[in-house]
Short mmCIF file of C-alpha atoms in Angstrom, two decimals:
data_model
loop_
_atom_site.label_atom_id
_atom_site.label_comp_id
_atom_site.label_asym_id
_atom_site.label_seq_id
_atom_site.Cartn_x
_atom_site.Cartn_y
_atom_site.Cartn_z
CA MET A 1 -30.18 -158.32 -116.96
CA SER A 2 -28.81 -156.06 -114.34
CA ARG A 3 -25.11 -156.62 -113.37
CA SER A 4 -24.37 -157.86 -109.96
CA PHE A 5 -21.35 -156.59 -108.15
CA THR A 6 -19.09 -158.08 -105.72
CA PRO A 7 -18.84 -156.38 -102.31
CA VAL A 8 -15.55 -154.75 -103.32
CA GLN A 9 -16.98 -153.51 -106.54
CA LYS A 10 -19.79 -152.01 -104.64
CA ILE A 11 -17.34 -150.09 -102.60
CA GLU A 12 -15.51 -148.81 -105.67
CA GLN A 13 -18.88 -147.94 -107.11
CA THR A 14 -19.50 -145.55 -104.27
CA ILE A 15 -16.16 -143.88 -104.87
CA VAL A 16 -16.60 -143.17 -108.69
CA ARG A 17 -20.49 -142.57 -108.52
CA ARG A 18 -22.16 -141.81 -105.13
CA TYR A 19 -19.05 -139.78 -103.80
CA HIS A 20 -17.63 -138.89 -107.13
CA GLU A 21 -17.77 -135.03 -106.52
CA GLU A 22 -16.32 -135.42 -102.93
CA LEU A 23 -13.82 -138.22 -103.40
CA TRP A 24 -12.75 -139.21 -106.87
CA SER A 25 -12.81 -135.75 -108.41
CA PRO A 26 -10.65 -133.99 -105.81
CA PHE A 27 -8.38 -136.91 -105.59
CA CYS A 28 -7.72 -136.69 -109.55
CA LYS A 29 -7.63 -132.97 -109.34
CA ALA A 30 -4.73 -132.97 -106.76
CA ILE A 31 -2.72 -135.45 -108.72
CA LYS A 32 -2.98 -133.34 -111.82
CA ARG A 33 -2.68 -129.75 -110.15
CA TYR A 34 0.30 -130.75 -108.01
CA GLN A 35 1.98 -133.13 -110.56
CA LEU A 36 2.16 -135.83 -108.07
CA ILE A 37 2.38 -138.81 -110.40
CA ARG A 38 4.69 -138.96 -113.53
CA PRO A 39 4.97 -141.59 -116.12
CA GLY A 40 7.11 -144.50 -114.99
CA ASP A 41 6.62 -143.80 -111.34
CA ARG A 42 6.78 -146.76 -108.77
CA ILE A 43 4.92 -145.64 -105.74
CA ALA A 44 4.84 -147.14 -102.31
CA VAL A 45 1.37 -146.44 -100.87
CA CYS A 46 1.50 -146.62 -97.29
CA ILE A 47 -1.30 -148.09 -95.13
CA SER A 48 -1.56 -147.22 -91.49
CA GLY A 49 -4.92 -148.92 -91.15
CA GLY A 50 -6.75 -145.72 -90.58
CA LYS A 51 -9.82 -144.74 -92.88
CA ASP A 52 -7.63 -142.22 -94.85
CA SER A 53 -4.69 -144.57 -95.76
CA MET A 54 -7.26 -147.31 -96.64
CA LEU A 55 -9.39 -145.15 -98.91
CA LEU A 56 -6.00 -143.76 -100.53
CA ALA A 57 -4.94 -147.46 -101.09
CA LYS A 58 -8.13 -148.38 -102.78
CA MET A 59 -8.12 -145.19 -105.11
CA MET A 60 -4.59 -145.64 -106.01
CA GLN A 61 -5.44 -149.15 -107.09
CA MET A 62 -8.45 -148.01 -109.09
CA LEU A 63 -6.39 -145.20 -110.65
CA HIS A 64 -3.58 -147.63 -111.49
CA ARG A 65 -6.22 -149.70 -113.49
CA HIS A 66 -7.46 -146.90 -115.52
CA SER A 67 -5.00 -143.97 -115.59
CA GLU A 68 -3.36 -142.81 -118.89
CA ILE A 69 -0.30 -142.11 -116.94
CA PRO A 70 1.62 -145.42 -116.68
CA PHE A 71 2.70 -145.99 -113.15
CA ASP A 72 3.25 -148.91 -110.69
CA ALA A 73 2.22 -149.07 -107.08
CA GLU A 74 3.33 -151.24 -103.99
CA TYR A 75 1.15 -151.29 -100.88
CA LEU A 76 2.78 -151.21 -97.62
CA ILE A 77 1.52 -151.98 -94.20
CA MET A 78 4.06 -151.32 -91.50
CA ASP A 79 3.36 -152.76 -88.03
CA PRO A 80 5.13 -150.25 -85.56
CA GLY A 81 3.88 -152.35 -82.67
CA TYR A 82 0.21 -152.71 -82.87
CA ASN A 83 -1.62 -155.03 -80.37
CA PRO A 84 -2.63 -158.40 -82.12
CA GLU A 85 -6.35 -156.98 -82.54
CA ASN A 86 -5.35 -153.86 -84.24
CA ARG A 87 -2.93 -155.73 -86.57
CA ARG A 88 -5.60 -158.26 -87.41
CA ARG A 89 -7.98 -155.52 -88.06
CA VAL A 90 -5.59 -153.89 -90.57
CA GLU A 91 -4.91 -156.98 -92.43
CA GLN A 92 -8.58 -157.97 -92.52
CA ASN A 93 -9.54 -154.60 -94.00
CA ALA A 94 -6.85 -154.71 -96.72
CA GLN A 95 -8.02 -158.26 -97.60
CA ALA A 96 -11.77 -157.18 -97.58
CA LEU A 97 -10.97 -154.37 -100.03
CA GLU A 98 -8.76 -156.55 -102.11
CA ILE A 99 -5.60 -154.56 -101.86
CA PRO A 100 -2.50 -156.64 -102.12
CA TYR A 101 0.08 -155.58 -99.47
CA THR A 102 3.51 -156.15 -98.17
CA LEU A 103 3.71 -156.21 -94.35
CA PHE A 104 6.85 -155.45 -92.41
CA GLU A 105 7.31 -154.90 -88.58
CA SER A 106 9.35 -152.47 -86.52
CA ASP A 107 9.49 -151.56 -82.91
CA ILE A 108 8.74 -147.85 -83.37
CA PHE A 109 6.02 -147.56 -80.73
CA GLU A 110 8.24 -149.22 -77.98
CA ILE A 111 11.14 -146.63 -78.76
CA ALA A 112 8.73 -143.72 -79.27
CA ASN A 113 6.75 -144.31 -76.10
CA SER A 114 9.74 -144.65 -73.91
CA GLN A 115 10.36 -140.94 -74.73
CA GLU A 116 9.27 -138.29 -72.28
CA LYS A 117 9.30 -135.39 -74.76
CA ASN A 118 7.77 -135.37 -78.16
CA PRO A 119 7.07 -139.11 -78.48
CA CYS A 120 4.60 -138.16 -81.48
CA PHE A 121 7.24 -136.19 -83.31
CA LEU A 122 9.71 -139.08 -82.78
CA CYS A 123 7.25 -141.52 -83.90
CA ALA A 124 6.29 -139.85 -87.05
CA ARG A 125 9.98 -139.37 -87.93
CA MET A 126 10.88 -142.97 -87.43
CA ARG A 127 7.67 -144.22 -89.35
CA ARG A 128 8.59 -142.18 -92.36
CA GLY A 129 12.07 -143.23 -92.37
CA CYS A 130 11.19 -146.90 -92.16
CA LEU A 131 8.76 -146.39 -94.96
CA TYR A 132 11.30 -144.70 -97.23
CA GLY A 133 13.62 -147.53 -96.56
CA LYS A 134 11.09 -150.26 -97.29
CA ALA A 135 9.98 -148.37 -100.37
CA ARG A 136 13.37 -148.09 -101.71
CA GLU A 137 13.95 -151.73 -101.02
CA LEU A 138 11.04 -152.52 -103.26
CA GLY A 139 12.34 -150.41 -106.05
CA CYS A 140 9.99 -147.32 -105.35
CA SER A 141 11.05 -143.71 -105.74
CA LYS A 142 7.97 -142.33 -104.03
CA ILE A 143 5.74 -142.83 -100.80
CA ALA A 144 2.08 -141.89 -100.93
CA LEU A 145 0.55 -140.62 -97.51
CA GLY A 146 -2.99 -140.28 -96.60
CA HIS A 147 -3.10 -136.60 -95.40
CA HIS A 148 -6.13 -134.94 -96.49
CA PHE A 149 -7.52 -131.28 -96.66
CA ASP A 150 -8.38 -131.05 -92.94
CA ASP A 151 -4.77 -132.14 -92.02
CA VAL A 152 -3.42 -129.32 -94.29
CA ILE A 153 -5.41 -126.53 -92.80
CA GLY A 154 -5.08 -128.03 -89.19
CA THR A 155 -1.25 -128.03 -89.56
CA THR A 156 -1.32 -124.34 -90.81
CA VAL A 157 -3.37 -123.31 -87.73
CA MET A 158 -1.45 -125.40 -85.35
CA GLY A 159 1.88 -123.89 -86.64
CA MET A 160 0.63 -120.35 -85.97
CA PHE A 161 -0.99 -121.03 -82.58
CA TYR A 162 1.48 -123.45 -80.96
CA GLY A 163 4.63 -122.99 -83.17
CA GLY A 164 4.93 -119.24 -83.68
CA GLN A 165 5.40 -119.79 -87.44
CA LEU A 166 3.47 -119.74 -90.73
CA GLN A 167 3.90 -123.36 -92.06
CA ALA A 168 2.00 -125.36 -94.45
CA MET A 169 1.83 -129.03 -95.49
CA ALA A 170 3.16 -129.34 -98.98
CA PRO A 171 1.26 -131.71 -101.44
CA LYS A 172 4.79 -133.18 -102.24
CA LEU A 173 8.15 -132.91 -100.92
CA LYS A 174 11.69 -134.34 -101.53
CA ALA A 175 13.07 -136.59 -98.92
CA LYS A 176 16.09 -134.99 -97.15
CA ASN A 177 17.84 -138.27 -96.02
CA PHE A 178 16.85 -140.44 -98.88
CA PRO A 179 18.10 -138.95 -102.10
CA GLY A 180 15.93 -139.53 -105.07
CA MET A 181 12.76 -140.28 -102.90
CA GLU A 182 9.84 -138.17 -102.68
CA LEU A 183 6.46 -138.08 -100.67
CA ILE A 184 3.29 -137.38 -102.31
CA ARG A 185 -0.16 -136.53 -100.63
CA PRO A 186 -3.00 -137.49 -103.13
CA LEU A 187 -5.70 -136.74 -100.73
CA TYR A 188 -4.67 -133.21 -100.36
CA LEU A 189 -8.07 -131.84 -101.69
CA VAL A 190 -10.31 -134.50 -100.04
CA ARG A 191 -12.32 -133.49 -96.96
CA GLU A 192 -12.34 -135.75 -93.91
CA GLU A 193 -16.10 -135.55 -93.40
CA ASP A 194 -16.43 -137.07 -97.02
CA ILE A 195 -14.00 -139.74 -95.96
CA VAL A 196 -16.06 -140.50 -92.97
CA ALA A 197 -19.41 -140.50 -95.03
CA TRP A 198 -17.94 -142.95 -97.36
CA LYS A 199 -16.72 -145.24 -94.61
CA ASN A 200 -20.16 -145.14 -92.85
CA ALA A 201 -22.04 -145.59 -96.17
CA ASN A 202 -20.17 -148.80 -96.80
CA GLY A 203 -20.36 -149.89 -93.19
CA LEU A 204 -16.51 -150.01 -92.97
CA SER A 205 -14.57 -149.85 -89.55
CA PHE A 206 -10.90 -148.93 -89.34
CA ILE A 207 -8.46 -148.42 -86.48
CA GLN A 208 -7.34 -145.12 -84.92
CA CYS A 209 -3.87 -144.19 -84.26
CA ALA A 210 -3.40 -147.40 -81.96
CA CYS A 211 -0.61 -145.77 -80.11
CA ARG A 212 -0.97 -146.07 -76.27
CA PHE A 213 0.45 -142.60 -75.86
CA THR A 214 -2.03 -140.87 -78.04
CA GLU A 215 -4.81 -142.77 -76.64
CA GLU A 216 -3.98 -141.80 -73.19
CA SER A 217 -3.39 -138.25 -74.03
CA ALA A 218 -6.61 -138.08 -75.93
CA ARG A 219 -8.42 -139.08 -72.81
CA ARG A 220 -6.54 -136.58 -70.52
CA GLU A 221 -6.69 -133.66 -72.92
CA GLY A 222 -9.90 -134.39 -74.87
CA GLY A 223 -8.24 -135.21 -78.02
CA GLY A 224 -5.01 -133.21 -77.93
CA LYS A 225 -3.99 -129.88 -79.75
CA ARG A 226 -5.00 -131.12 -83.14
CA GLN A 227 -8.48 -132.07 -81.94
CA GLU A 228 -8.50 -128.67 -80.19
CA VAL A 229 -7.84 -126.93 -83.52
CA LYS A 230 -10.54 -128.93 -85.20
CA ASN A 231 -13.06 -127.79 -82.75
CA LEU A 232 -11.96 -124.19 -83.10
CA ILE A 233 -12.33 -124.25 -86.82
CA LYS A 234 -15.73 -125.99 -86.58
CA PHE A 235 -16.75 -123.13 -84.23
CA LEU A 236 -15.49 -120.31 -86.31
CA LYS A 237 -17.23 -121.91 -89.28
CA ARG A 238 -20.53 -120.98 -87.78
CA VAL A 239 -19.65 -117.36 -88.39
CA ASN A 240 -17.77 -117.65 -91.48
CA PRO A 241 -18.72 -120.66 -93.56
CA THR A 242 -15.86 -120.28 -95.86
CA ILE A 243 -13.14 -120.26 -93.34
CA GLU A 244 -11.60 -123.63 -94.37
CA GLU A 245 -11.41 -122.61 -97.89
CA ASN A 246 -9.87 -119.23 -96.81
CA ILE A 247 -7.21 -120.95 -94.69
CA PHE A 248 -6.42 -123.31 -97.43
CA ALA A 249 -6.23 -120.41 -100.08
CA SER A 250 -4.00 -118.51 -97.83
CA ILE A 251 -1.09 -121.10 -98.22
CA HIS A 252 -1.34 -120.83 -102.03
CA ASN A 253 -1.33 -116.99 -101.92
CA LEU A 254 1.36 -115.84 -99.52
CA GLN A 255 2.15 -112.12 -99.94
CA LEU A 256 5.88 -112.30 -99.18
CA ASP A 257 6.37 -108.53 -99.65
CA THR A 258 4.38 -108.01 -96.57
CA MET A 259 6.13 -110.49 -94.41
CA VAL A 260 8.62 -109.24 -91.72
CA GLY A 261 10.70 -112.49 -91.72
CA TRP A 262 10.73 -115.91 -93.41
CA LYS A 263 12.95 -118.81 -94.01
CA TYR A 264 14.09 -120.62 -97.15
CA LYS A 265 15.98 -123.83 -97.21
CA GLY A 266 16.75 -123.21 -93.58
CA LYS A 267 18.20 -119.83 -94.01
CA SER A 268 16.43 -116.89 -92.16
CA ARG A 269 15.81 -113.64 -93.98
CA SER A 270 14.41 -110.25 -92.81
CA PHE A 271 12.46 -107.63 -94.79
CA LEU A 272 15.32 -105.28 -93.69
CA ASP A 273 17.99 -107.04 -95.62
CA ASP A 274 16.86 -105.29 -98.81
CA TYR A 275 14.65 -102.48 -97.41
CA ASP A 276 16.81 -99.71 -98.72
CA GLU A 277 17.38 -101.18 -102.12
CA GLU A 278 15.24 -99.73 -104.62
CA ASP A 279 12.88 -102.35 -106.25
CA ALA A 280 14.86 -105.08 -104.40
CA PRO A 281 13.27 -108.70 -104.99
CA CYS A 282 12.13 -110.56 -101.91
#
């Protein structure tokens, strides 16, 4: 007799079977490679309502069931000021995926959208601070965010083109303003196109950013700077099919002795500092 699966079990099966090499394998590989989860961790998995964070929450839930590393997870949905329709969709999707969640509210959209300069930067900082605070309140020492492979290489290219710096997105980092707290990115090796394929294969629909400023900016600028970088990488990939892998590899293979200047923990350094010293370490 063939086994019948519930709708949620069918979705989970697509993760571990149909998209095993694209989703489950790189997810587990990132956790091991970058030591993102340790025994005894209590992790707040942050759900924004988009495809990335929803997939992350489902895979963290599945990992929690079967992992040899004992850890606990809380699933957080922060409402930063969604309109009623978007909030309803976020909650309905979490319920459909059978993800238990804690929902709390904030007025981040209202505050950020009132700023003329860098509202997205302010929004991101405020969101992260609120998530750290709620996670700590629930006894968690880590928050997990849904940034993926494409976010990593996009951030690297944007830093060069628009920020004048070589800056990567680390797979984990310690919180500056919340001692003892840490941020992890378990989707670090997962491609966005594979997340989209999984979403479409299961007939799922998730919200976008849901921020009024971002929506208006996207209409004016054709998607903003991040979309501009995505389009550029897509164009260059026609000539060099491995360009994404090369960008990603570059942040793992920095040749520091060829750098003219760099910063470490906020302190600037120059190659001239030790230039005249024989065999001087960088």
